mmCIF file of C-alpha atoms and ligand atoms in Angstrom:
data_model
loop_
_atom_site.group_PDB
_atom_site.id
_atom_site.type_symbol
_atom_site.label_atom_id
_atom_site.label_comp_id
_atom_site.label_asym_id
_atom_site.label_seq_id
_atom_site.Cartn_x
_atom_site.Cartn_y
_atom_site.Cartn_z
ATOM 1 C CA MET A 1 0.184 0.565 -0.046
ATOM 2 C CA PHE A 2 2.489 3.025 1.362
ATOM 3 C CA LYS A 3 5.583 2.780 -1.226
ATOM 4 C CA THR A 4 7.985 5.218 1.425
ATOM 5 C CA ILE A 5 7.930 4.010 4.948
ATOM 6 C CA THR A 6 9.711 5.540 8.127
ATOM 7 C CA ILE A 7 9.317 3.302 10.349
ATOM 8 C CA LYS A 8 9.943 3.852 14.653
ATOM 9 C CA ILE A 9 10.984 1.283 16.959
ATOM 10 C CA GLY A 10 11.152 2.195 20.501
ATOM 11 C CA SER A 11 12.736 0.909 22.863
ATOM 12 C CA ASN A 12 11.253 -1.013 24.730
ATOM 13 C CA VAL A 13 9.778 -2.449 21.516
ATOM 14 C CA LEU A 14 13.164 -4.252 21.572
ATOM 15 C CA THR A 15 14.422 -5.255 24.775
ATOM 16 C CA ASP A 16 12.735 -7.800 27.352
ATOM 17 C CA GLU A 17 11.886 -6.477 30.804
ATOM 18 C CA ASN A 18 15.219 -6.998 31.800
ATOM 19 C CA GLY A 19 16.098 -3.977 29.398
ATOM 20 C CA MET A 20 18.304 -7.338 27.478
ATOM 21 C CA LEU A 21 17.950 -6.961 23.300
ATOM 22 C CA HIS A 22 15.004 -9.163 22.698
ATOM 23 C CA LYS A 23 17.754 -10.508 19.734
ATOM 24 C CA GLU A 24 13.854 -12.626 18.676
ATOM 25 C CA ARG A 25 11.074 -9.827 18.447
ATOM 26 C CA VAL A 26 14.922 -6.681 16.293
ATOM 27 C CA SER A 27 15.051 -10.585 13.780
ATOM 28 C CA HIS A 28 11.415 -10.678 13.658
ATOM 29 C CA LEU A 29 11.103 -7.457 12.762
ATOM 30 C CA VAL A 30 14.138 -7.625 10.683
ATOM 31 C CA ASP A 31 12.041 -10.144 8.388
ATOM 32 C CA GLN A 32 9.583 -7.369 7.692
ATOM 33 C CA ILE A 33 11.433 -4.949 6.428
ATOM 34 C CA ALA A 34 13.506 -7.206 4.711
ATOM 35 C CA ALA A 35 10.307 -8.840 2.780
ATOM 36 C CA LEU A 36 8.423 -5.039 2.431
ATOM 37 C CA HIS A 37 12.659 -4.066 1.007
ATOM 38 C CA GLU A 38 11.803 -6.183 -1.743
ATOM 39 C CA LYS A 39 8.994 -5.599 -3.022
ATOM 40 C CA ASN A 40 10.538 -2.794 -3.202
ATOM 41 C CA LYS A 41 9.636 0.062 -0.233
ATOM 42 C CA LYS A 42 11.547 3.048 0.190
ATOM 43 C CA ILE A 43 12.119 2.124 4.029
ATOM 44 C CA ILE A 44 13.940 4.375 6.843
ATOM 45 C CA LEU A 45 14.662 3.059 10.210
ATOM 46 C CA VAL A 46 14.666 5.131 12.890
ATOM 47 C CA SER A 47 16.071 2.588 16.001
ATOM 48 C CA SER A 48 15.833 3.713 19.534
ATOM 49 C CA GLY A 49 17.368 1.195 21.975
ATOM 50 C CA ALA A 50 21.020 2.178 22.215
ATOM 51 C CA VAL A 51 21.113 3.297 25.544
ATOM 52 C CA ALA A 52 18.784 0.273 26.331
ATOM 53 C CA ALA A 53 21.257 -1.825 24.844
ATOM 54 C CA GLY A 54 24.004 -0.760 26.666
ATOM 55 C CA ARG A 55 22.761 -0.934 30.309
ATOM 56 C CA SER A 56 22.418 -4.759 29.704
ATOM 57 C CA MET A 57 26.270 -4.718 29.182
ATOM 58 C CA VAL A 58 28.611 -2.509 31.866
ATOM 59 C CA LYS A 59 27.621 -2.277 35.419
ATOM 60 C CA ILE A 60 28.158 1.993 35.564
ATOM 61 C CA ASN A 61 30.085 3.260 38.732
ATOM 62 C CA LYS A 62 27.361 5.263 41.183
ATOM 63 C CA LYS A 63 29.158 8.197 40.705
ATOM 64 C CA THR A 64 28.736 8.688 37.266
ATOM 65 C CA ASP A 65 26.298 11.056 36.819
ATOM 66 C CA THR A 66 23.036 10.875 34.244
ATOM 67 C CA VAL A 67 24.898 12.444 31.204
ATOM 68 C CA SER A 68 27.779 10.579 30.975
ATOM 69 C CA SER A 69 25.905 7.710 31.959
ATOM 70 C CA ARG A 70 23.716 8.151 28.950
ATOM 71 C CA GLN A 71 26.827 9.297 26.860
ATOM 72 C CA LEU A 72 28.108 5.627 28.335
ATOM 73 C CA LEU A 73 25.379 3.345 27.714
ATOM 74 C CA SER A 74 24.717 4.434 24.407
ATOM 75 C CA SER A 75 28.394 5.077 22.968
ATOM 76 C CA VAL A 76 28.880 0.817 24.137
ATOM 77 C CA GLY A 77 25.447 -0.403 23.386
ATOM 78 C CA GLN A 78 25.111 1.478 19.897
ATOM 79 C CA VAL A 79 27.801 -1.260 18.857
ATOM 80 C CA LYS A 80 25.894 -3.986 20.212
ATOM 81 C CA LEU A 81 22.200 -2.488 17.828
ATOM 82 C CA LEU A 82 23.836 -2.460 15.132
ATOM 83 C CA ASN A 83 25.738 -5.590 15.623
ATOM 84 C CA THR A 84 22.471 -6.952 15.828
ATOM 85 C CA TYR A 85 20.635 -4.791 13.010
ATOM 86 C CA SER A 86 23.116 -5.901 10.132
ATOM 87 C CA ALA A 87 23.684 -9.632 11.381
ATOM 88 C CA LEU A 88 20.233 -10.336 10.894
ATOM 89 C CA PHE A 89 20.195 -7.492 7.688
ATOM 90 C CA GLU A 90 22.678 -9.451 5.955
ATOM 91 C CA LYS A 91 20.786 -13.114 6.222
ATOM 92 C CA HIS A 92 18.428 -11.218 3.494
ATOM 93 C CA ASN A 93 21.098 -10.258 1.481
ATOM 94 C CA ILE A 94 20.020 -6.280 2.693
ATOM 95 C CA GLN A 95 22.963 -3.513 3.444
ATOM 96 C CA CYS A 96 21.850 -1.165 6.274
ATOM 97 C CA ALA A 97 24.200 1.269 7.576
ATOM 98 C CA GLN A 98 24.378 3.571 10.477
ATOM 99 C CA VAL A 99 23.266 7.312 10.738
ATOM 100 C CA LEU A 100 24.048 8.635 13.803
ATOM 101 C CA VAL A 101 22.605 12.319 14.082
ATOM 102 C CA THR A 102 22.260 15.594 16.248
ATOM 103 C CA LYS A 103 19.758 17.938 16.473
ATOM 104 C CA GLN A 104 22.501 21.060 15.382
ATOM 105 C CA ASP A 105 22.218 18.688 11.685
ATOM 106 C CA PHE A 106 19.274 19.587 11.194
ATOM 107 C CA ARG A 107 20.083 23.274 11.523
ATOM 108 C CA SER A 108 20.318 25.801 8.688
ATOM 109 C CA ARG A 109 18.387 24.768 5.781
ATOM 110 C CA GLU A 110 21.733 23.836 3.695
ATOM 111 C CA HIS A 111 22.652 21.618 6.681
ATOM 112 C CA TYR A 112 19.203 20.317 6.457
ATOM 113 C CA LEU A 113 19.648 18.901 3.244
ATOM 114 C CA ASN A 114 23.309 17.237 3.451
ATOM 115 C CA MET A 115 21.374 15.167 5.697
ATOM 116 C CA LYS A 116 17.818 14.076 2.750
ATOM 117 C CA ASN A 117 21.054 13.503 0.285
ATOM 118 C CA CYS A 118 22.600 11.362 2.289
ATOM 119 C CA ILE A 119 20.026 9.561 3.487
ATOM 120 C CA SER A 120 18.099 9.561 0.098
ATOM 121 C CA THR A 121 21.017 7.683 -1.331
ATOM 122 C CA LEU A 122 21.322 5.756 0.769
ATOM 123 C CA ILE A 123 18.195 4.439 -0.548
ATOM 124 C CA GLN A 124 18.739 4.811 -4.031
ATOM 125 C CA ASN A 125 21.646 1.949 -3.337
ATOM 126 C CA GLY A 126 19.579 -0.265 -2.356
ATOM 127 C CA ILE A 127 20.145 0.036 1.628
ATOM 128 C CA VAL A 128 18.460 0.169 4.581
ATOM 129 C CA PRO A 129 19.532 3.553 6.954
ATOM 130 C CA ILE A 130 19.746 2.809 10.858
ATOM 131 C CA ILE A 131 19.289 6.118 12.158
ATOM 132 C CA ASN A 132 19.512 7.151 15.917
ATOM 133 C CA GLU A 133 20.425 10.418 17.739
ATOM 134 C CA ASN A 134 23.462 10.316 18.493
ATOM 135 C CA ASP A 135 23.237 10.392 22.385
ATOM 136 C CA ALA A 136 26.935 9.876 23.134
ATOM 137 C CA VAL A 137 27.044 13.796 22.024
ATOM 138 C CA SER A 138 24.199 15.578 22.276
ATOM 139 C CA VAL A 139 23.905 16.951 25.947
ATOM 140 C CA THR A 140 22.865 20.424 25.826
ATOM 141 C CA ALA A 141 19.367 21.702 25.388
ATOM 142 C CA LEU A 142 19.093 20.710 21.861
ATOM 143 C CA MET A 143 18.227 17.291 22.137
ATOM 144 C CA PHE A 144 15.860 16.014 20.405
ATOM 145 C CA THR A 145 12.745 14.856 23.117
ATOM 146 C CA ASP A 146 12.962 11.379 21.704
ATOM 147 C CA ASN A 147 13.367 9.543 18.721
ATOM 148 C CA ASP A 148 9.768 10.475 18.082
ATOM 149 C CA GLU A 149 10.381 14.109 16.756
ATOM 150 C CA LEU A 150 13.898 12.661 14.611
ATOM 151 C CA ALA A 151 11.099 10.211 12.470
ATOM 152 C CA GLY A 152 8.942 12.716 12.539
ATOM 153 C CA LEU A 153 10.740 14.812 11.647
ATOM 154 C CA LEU A 154 12.562 12.326 9.136
ATOM 155 C CA SER A 155 9.598 11.377 7.050
ATOM 156 C CA SER A 156 8.966 14.568 6.961
ATOM 157 C CA MET A 157 11.925 15.477 5.257
ATOM 158 C CA MET A 158 11.753 12.504 3.333
ATOM 159 C CA ASN A 159 8.755 13.368 1.678
ATOM 160 C CA SER A 160 8.178 9.278 3.394
ATOM 161 C CA GLU A 161 3.812 8.756 2.683
ATOM 162 C CA ALA A 162 3.348 6.145 6.461
ATOM 163 C CA LEU A 163 4.928 6.629 9.055
ATOM 164 C CA PHE A 164 4.722 3.230 11.491
ATOM 165 C CA ILE A 165 5.811 4.462 15.559
ATOM 166 C CA LEU A 166 5.934 1.367 16.775
ATOM 167 C CA SER A 167 5.766 1.011 20.206
ATOM 168 C CA ASN A 168 4.389 -1.412 23.674
ATOM 169 C CA VAL A 169 1.119 -0.716 23.892
ATOM 170 C CA ASN A 170 -1.260 -0.376 20.983
ATOM 171 C CA GLY A 171 -1.775 2.692 19.936
ATOM 172 C CA ILE A 172 -3.274 6.311 21.908
ATOM 173 C CA TYR A 173 -5.656 4.288 24.628
ATOM 174 C CA ASP A 174 -8.912 6.456 25.897
ATOM 175 C CA GLY A 175 -7.795 5.943 29.138
ATOM 176 C CA ASP A 176 -5.367 4.331 31.385
ATOM 177 C CA PRO A 177 -4.028 1.258 29.297
ATOM 178 C CA ARG A 178 -3.649 -1.100 32.250
ATOM 179 C CA THR A 179 -7.352 -0.565 33.020
ATOM 180 C CA SER A 180 -9.613 -3.269 31.009
ATOM 181 C CA ASN A 181 -12.437 -0.565 29.921
ATOM 182 C CA ALA A 182 -9.713 1.447 28.072
ATOM 183 C CA LYS A 183 -10.246 1.125 24.003
ATOM 184 C CA VAL A 184 -8.335 2.754 21.067
ATOM 185 C CA ILE A 185 -8.438 6.023 19.504
ATOM 186 C CA ARG A 186 -8.790 4.280 16.499
ATOM 187 C CA THR A 187 -8.814 7.513 14.040
ATOM 188 C CA VAL A 188 -7.043 11.503 15.114
ATOM 189 C CA ASP A 189 -7.954 14.136 12.606
ATOM 190 C CA SER A 190 -4.182 16.161 12.704
ATOM 191 C CA THR A 191 -5.402 19.017 12.004
ATOM 192 C CA ASN A 192 -8.025 20.131 15.495
ATOM 193 C CA ALA A 193 -7.918 16.560 17.888
ATOM 194 C CA ASP A 194 -6.635 17.256 20.991
ATOM 195 C CA LEU A 195 -5.435 13.883 22.871
ATOM 196 C CA SER A 196 -3.955 15.506 26.082
ATOM 197 C CA GLU A 197 -6.360 14.502 28.803
ATOM 198 C CA TYR A 198 -6.293 10.848 27.872
ATOM 199 C CA ILE A 199 -2.400 10.247 28.177
ATOM 200 C CA SER A 200 -1.405 10.060 31.622
ATOM 201 C CA THR A 201 2.441 11.086 32.378
ATOM 202 C CA THR A 202 3.339 6.972 33.052
ATOM 203 C CA ARG A 203 6.296 6.491 30.801
ATOM 204 C CA SER A 204 6.924 2.756 29.816
ATOM 205 C CA ASN A 205 10.120 1.084 31.613
ATOM 206 C CA PHE A 206 12.896 1.792 29.536
ATOM 207 C CA GLY A 207 11.119 4.695 26.674
ATOM 208 C CA ARG A 208 12.503 8.487 26.477
ATOM 209 C CA GLY A 209 9.739 11.033 25.826
ATOM 210 C CA GLY A 210 6.556 9.574 26.479
ATOM 211 C CA MET A 211 3.132 9.652 24.585
ATOM 212 C CA LEU A 212 2.538 12.676 25.406
ATOM 213 C CA THR A 213 4.951 14.175 23.060
ATOM 214 C CA LYS A 214 4.372 10.774 20.873
ATOM 215 C CA CYS A 215 1.286 12.124 19.774
ATOM 216 C CA HIS A 216 2.185 15.780 19.436
ATOM 217 C CA ILE A 217 5.169 14.599 17.238
ATOM 218 C CA ALA A 218 2.023 12.401 15.050
ATOM 219 C CA GLN A 219 -0.695 15.428 14.708
ATOM 220 C CA LYS A 220 2.788 17.445 13.606
ATOM 221 C CA THR A 221 4.069 14.929 11.297
ATOM 222 C CA ALA A 222 -0.112 13.768 9.626
ATOM 223 C CA ALA A 223 -0.806 18.067 9.411
ATOM 224 C CA SER A 224 2.249 17.888 6.860
ATOM 225 C CA GLY A 225 0.624 15.137 4.972
ATOM 226 C CA THR A 226 2.204 11.712 6.023
ATOM 227 C CA SER A 227 0.076 9.152 7.396
ATOM 228 C CA VAL A 228 1.168 8.187 11.089
ATOM 229 C CA HIS A 229 -0.404 5.112 12.952
ATOM 230 C CA ILE A 230 0.942 4.172 16.210
ATOM 231 C CA ALA A 231 1.202 0.649 16.583
ATOM 232 C CA ASN A 232 2.526 -2.303 18.692
ATOM 233 C CA GLY A 233 5.563 -3.765 17.598
ATOM 234 C CA THR A 234 5.686 -6.890 19.825
ATOM 235 C CA ILE A 235 3.227 -7.740 17.749
ATOM 236 C CA PRO A 236 3.908 -10.325 15.396
ATOM 237 C CA ASN A 237 3.573 -9.770 11.548
ATOM 238 C CA ILE A 238 2.777 -5.870 12.656
ATOM 239 C CA LEU A 239 4.575 -4.497 9.855
ATOM 240 C CA ILE A 240 3.200 -5.911 6.924
ATOM 241 C CA ASP A 241 -0.603 -5.622 8.556
ATOM 242 C CA LEU A 242 0.086 -1.921 8.934
ATOM 243 C CA ASN A 243 1.336 -1.909 5.529
ATOM 244 C CA ASN A 244 -0.925 -4.264 3.508
ATOM 245 C CA HIS A 245 -4.206 -3.942 5.921
ATOM 246 C CA PRO A 246 -4.061 -0.584 8.495
ATOM 247 C CA GLN A 247 -7.624 -0.583 9.192
ATOM 248 C CA GLU A 248 -7.358 -4.456 10.196
ATOM 249 C CA VAL A 249 -4.453 -4.314 12.852
ATOM 250 C CA GLU A 250 -5.971 -2.080 16.266
ATOM 251 C CA HIS A 251 -3.437 1.145 16.258
ATOM 252 C CA THR A 252 -4.290 4.254 15.869
ATOM 253 C CA ARG A 253 -3.737 6.160 12.665
ATOM 254 C CA PHE A 254 -3.223 9.898 12.397
ATOM 255 C CA LEU A 255 -4.904 10.857 9.070
ATOM 256 C CA PRO A 256 -2.928 12.844 6.498
ATOM 257 C CA GLY A 257 -3.147 16.092 6.046
ATOM 258 C CA GLU A 258 -2.614 18.209 3.049
ATOM 259 C CA LYS A 259 1.149 17.782 1.753
ATOM 260 C CA TYR A 260 3.295 21.518 2.497
ATOM 261 C CA PRO A 261 6.146 22.881 0.218
ATOM 262 C CA ALA A 262 9.577 21.442 1.515
ATOM 263 C CA ILE A 263 10.479 24.368 2.847
ATOM 264 C CA LYS A 264 7.949 24.775 5.624
ATOM 265 C CA LYS A 265 8.926 20.774 6.326
ATOM 266 C CA TRP A 266 11.975 22.176 7.965
ATOM 267 C CA ILE A 267 10.575 25.326 8.844
ATOM 268 C CA ALA A 268 8.219 23.359 10.936
ATOM 269 C CA TYR A 269 10.793 21.394 13.577
ATOM 270 C CA SER A 270 13.305 24.345 13.171
ATOM 271 C CA GLU A 271 11.400 26.356 16.896
ATOM 272 C CA SER A 272 15.123 25.351 18.989
ATOM 273 C CA PHE A 273 16.501 27.572 15.926
ATOM 274 C CA THR A 274 15.357 30.744 15.997
ATOM 275 C CA ASN A 275 16.987 34.460 16.365
ATOM 276 C CA ALA A 276 14.489 36.610 16.958
ATOM 277 C CA GLU A 277 11.202 37.386 18.082
ATOM 278 C CA VAL A 278 8.179 38.738 16.498
ATOM 279 C CA ILE A 279 5.748 40.441 18.513
ATOM 280 C CA ILE A 280 2.388 41.071 16.826
ATOM 281 C CA ASN A 281 -1.263 42.578 17.625
ATOM 282 C CA LYS A 282 -4.919 41.770 18.080
ATOM 283 C CA GLY A 283 -5.351 42.573 14.017
ATOM 284 C CA ALA A 284 -2.084 40.248 13.155
ATOM 285 C CA PHE A 285 -2.989 37.252 15.434
ATOM 286 C CA ASP A 286 -6.473 36.650 14.231
ATOM 287 C CA ALA A 287 -5.558 37.221 10.676
ATOM 288 C CA LEU A 288 -2.680 33.932 10.528
ATOM 289 C CA ASN A 289 -5.058 31.882 12.800
ATOM 290 C CA SER A 290 -8.059 32.073 9.897
ATOM 291 C CA SER A 291 -7.626 30.024 7.607
ATOM 292 C CA LYS A 292 -6.787 31.989 4.535
ATOM 293 C CA ALA A 293 -3.743 31.982 3.268
ATOM 294 C CA THR A 294 -2.107 35.350 5.167
ATOM 295 C CA SER A 295 1.044 36.418 5.120
ATOM 296 C CA LEU A 296 3.303 38.852 8.003
ATOM 297 C CA LEU A 297 2.671 42.586 7.142
ATOM 298 C CA LEU A 298 4.581 45.391 9.007
ATOM 299 C CA ALA A 299 1.260 46.861 9.642
ATOM 300 C CA GLY A 300 0.220 43.997 12.599
ATOM 301 C CA VAL A 301 3.811 44.126 14.183
ATOM 302 C CA ILE A 302 4.581 45.888 17.837
ATOM 303 C CA LYS A 303 7.691 44.950 18.206
ATOM 304 C CA PHE A 304 11.360 42.289 17.642
ATOM 305 C CA ASN A 305 12.676 40.903 20.918
ATOM 306 C CA GLY A 306 16.096 40.569 19.213
ATOM 307 C CA ASN A 307 18.261 41.047 15.833
ATOM 308 C CA PHE A 308 18.210 39.037 13.166
ATOM 309 C CA LYS A 309 18.983 39.345 9.247
ATOM 310 C CA LYS A 310 17.500 38.232 5.977
ATOM 311 C CA GLY A 311 16.640 34.805 6.440
ATOM 312 C CA ASP A 312 16.772 34.114 10.020
ATOM 313 C CA LEU A 313 13.783 32.213 11.861
ATOM 314 C CA LEU A 314 11.907 34.417 13.518
ATOM 315 C CA LYS A 315 9.696 33.432 16.539
ATOM 316 C CA ILE A 316 6.207 34.588 16.228
ATOM 317 C CA VAL A 317 4.395 35.779 19.844
ATOM 318 C CA SER A 318 1.222 37.320 20.487
ATOM 319 C CA GLU A 319 1.320 40.453 22.713
ATOM 320 C CA ASP A 320 -0.188 38.461 25.505
ATOM 321 C CA GLY A 321 2.586 35.540 24.939
ATOM 322 C CA ILE A 322 0.705 32.679 22.806
ATOM 323 C CA GLU A 323 3.247 31.744 20.407
ATOM 324 C CA VAL A 324 1.635 31.317 17.395
ATOM 325 C CA GLY A 325 4.938 30.156 15.280
ATOM 326 C CA ILE A 326 7.202 29.977 12.813
ATOM 327 C CA GLY A 327 8.135 32.092 9.757
ATOM 328 C CA LYS A 328 11.552 33.214 7.798
ATOM 329 C CA ALA A 329 12.562 36.476 7.511
ATOM 330 C CA LYS A 330 11.797 38.308 4.223
ATOM 331 C CA TYR A 331 14.536 41.384 5.007
ATOM 332 C CA ASP A 332 17.059 41.839 8.183
ATOM 333 C CA LYS A 333 16.153 43.781 11.170
ATOM 334 C CA ALA A 334 17.059 47.896 10.927
ATOM 335 C CA LYS A 335 14.739 47.733 7.315
ATOM 336 C CA ALA A 336 11.783 45.842 8.703
ATOM 337 C CA THR A 337 12.333 49.076 12.283
ATOM 338 C CA GLU A 338 12.893 51.103 9.132
ATOM 339 C CA HIS A 339 9.641 50.208 7.402
ATOM 340 C CA MET A 340 7.179 49.487 10.502
ATOM 341 C CA LYS A 341 4.643 52.748 9.156
ATOM 342 C CA ASP A 342 4.947 51.820 6.439
ATOM 343 C CA PRO A 343 1.159 49.367 5.335
ATOM 344 C CA LYS A 344 1.985 48.687 2.302
ATOM 345 C CA TYR A 345 5.744 47.997 2.535
ATOM 346 C CA GLN A 346 6.390 43.850 1.364
ATOM 347 C CA ALA A 347 5.030 41.339 4.184
ATOM 348 C CA LEU A 348 7.820 40.406 7.300
ATOM 349 C CA ILE A 349 7.242 36.808 6.270
ATOM 350 C CA HIS A 350 5.526 35.364 3.501
ATOM 351 C CA TYR A 351 3.469 32.517 3.660
ATOM 352 C CA ASP A 352 5.117 30.046 1.743
ATOM 353 C CA TYR A 353 7.579 30.480 4.429
ATOM 354 C CA LEU A 354 5.219 30.550 7.729
ATOM 355 C CA TYR A 355 4.700 27.620 9.981
ATOM 356 C CA LEU A 356 2.416 28.192 12.645
ATOM 357 C CA PHE A 357 1.386 26.047 15.802
HETATM 358 N N1 ADP B 401 -3.690 6.617 26.146
HETATM 359 C C1 ADP B 401 -1.980 6.441 26.761
HETATM 360 N N2 ADP B 401 -2.336 5.414 25.172
HETATM 361 C C2 ADP B 401 -1.090 4.931 25.710
HETATM 362 N N3 ADP B 401 -0.321 4.750 26.170
HETATM 363 C C3 ADP B 401 -0.124 5.297 27.285
HETATM 364 C C4 ADP B 401 -1.041 6.368 27.603
HETATM 365 N N4 ADP B 401 -1.053 7.559 28.493
HETATM 366 C C5 ADP B 401 0.628 6.912 28.892
HETATM 367 N N5 ADP B 401 1.517 5.954 28.599
HETATM 368 C C6 ADP B 401 2.516 5.710 28.151
HETATM 369 O O1 ADP B 401 2.363 5.609 26.973
HETATM 370 C C7 ADP B 401 3.726 4.408 26.847
HETATM 371 C C8 ADP B 401 4.580 4.392 25.330
HETATM 372 O O2 ADP B 401 5.454 5.558 25.513
HETATM 373 P P1 ADP B 401 7.192 5.278 25.688
HETATM 374 O O3 ADP B 401 7.841 5.074 26.948
HETATM 375 O O4 ADP B 401 7.792 6.860 25.038
HETATM 376 O O5 ADP B 401 7.444 4.653 24.491
HETATM 377 P P2 ADP B 401 8.290 3.739 23.539
HETATM 378 O O6 ADP B 401 9.784 3.995 24.471
HETATM 379 O O7 ADP B 401 7.896 2.977 22.869
HETATM 380 O O8 ADP B 401 8.411 5.156 21.860
HETATM 381 C C9 ADP B 401 2.980 3.319 27.130
HETATM 382 O O9 ADP B 401 3.967 2.071 27.802
HETATM 383 C C10 ADP B 401 1.780 3.660 28.239
HETATM 384 O O10 ADP B 401 2.706 3.054 29.686
HETATM 385 N N1 VHF B 402 18.794 7.802 21.470
HETATM 386 C C1 VHF B 402 18.133 6.618 22.219
HETATM 387 C C2 VHF B 402 16.450 6.095 22.453
HETATM 388 C C3 VHF B 402 16.206 7.378 22.754
HETATM 389 C C4 VHF B 402 14.776 7.869 23.154
HETATM 390 O O1 VHF B 402 13.383 8.473 21.978
HETATM 391 O O2 VHF B 402 13.704 6.199 22.302
HETATM 392 P P1 VHF B 402 12.641 6.178 23.107
HETATM 393 O O3 VHF B 402 11.729 7.024 23.409
HETATM 394 O O4 VHF B 402 12.142 4.954 23.124
HETATM 395 O O5 VHF B 402 11.819 5.735 21.235
HETATM 396 C C5 VHF B 402 18.694 5.387 22.778
HETATM 397 O O6 VHF B 402 19.261 5.110 21.809
HETATM 398 O O7 VHF B 402 18.662 4.849 23.490
#
């Protein structure tokens, strides 16, 4: 059904209850990916599990702090993880590649396109890229929230038709998944659903982000035009079934919105790279939030916080402090300030370069 699929596998799927790599499960997932690959599907695999794999291999000195522990466990565990994948893919005569990334690698449009080129080249050459955050060096505030964010970014960047997010639950439940009356929410409209009331902040044993971030990312990715499926990676044949007849599999699907232009996809994931803020008045706030495609004119700007050059990304904030979106500045702060009183002056942020939260 889908021709291009990004598959994200969470730590809990890859590990058993003791935190050891669950070899049989990994092997079964690889068999399914190989089957999809043999049907000429373009697959991108985002795999967690480095820290979890490392945890089962080293006993850390009690004095080691949390950040250092993550560095140590991930760098040891990533070797084990990729060795396991590589040996399993080899049985199907499929080459896989390791790509470790940090959020910084997507900072500028140039870097973003470099990453895109790297992954496209691997896929064009029949290789399955296995991508993970480079946890050994991602230690600053500029980390991905978790691999769900990375998978959302990649599937959007690579124009995947579908993103399969595999966790250890069947999907998003309308209550605590441990209670018997909670049911899986089968379909979510990516444009207007608020599922936060259902999601408890409990996380699975070995994961990082939790269901709430998974849900935000799923919504954001679906809104940009990808069909997103949150499903249970511990269920046999899940990937094949999700691809062949998703409607028959109990899971949560986020319906895709209209595809964004490529530049908007990059902007959508660049919130942490904004250089300055533009504070807008109520008229501009209402216009941007209306159903019409609207650019941001200087007439709607109250002030700027921070400095910016032409092409920098700006965070758009209402006068009451509501974060509205991100946009690419068409000119620098000096020019913007000079023309503030000119209502006919060209838009500061054109609609095509504007992403609204
Ligand atoms: N409403 C809900 N529906 C499903 N899962 C939920 C819900 N609320 C909280 N969760 C928790 O979210 C966990 C999955 O998120 P996470 O720990 O990030 O998994 P992963 O490591 O697979 O990415 C589930 O194991 C479950 O305990
Ligand atoms: N990069 C980390 C995984 C971080 C993460 O997002 O984990 P998870 O919530 O299980 O997908 C690792 O390989 O251990």
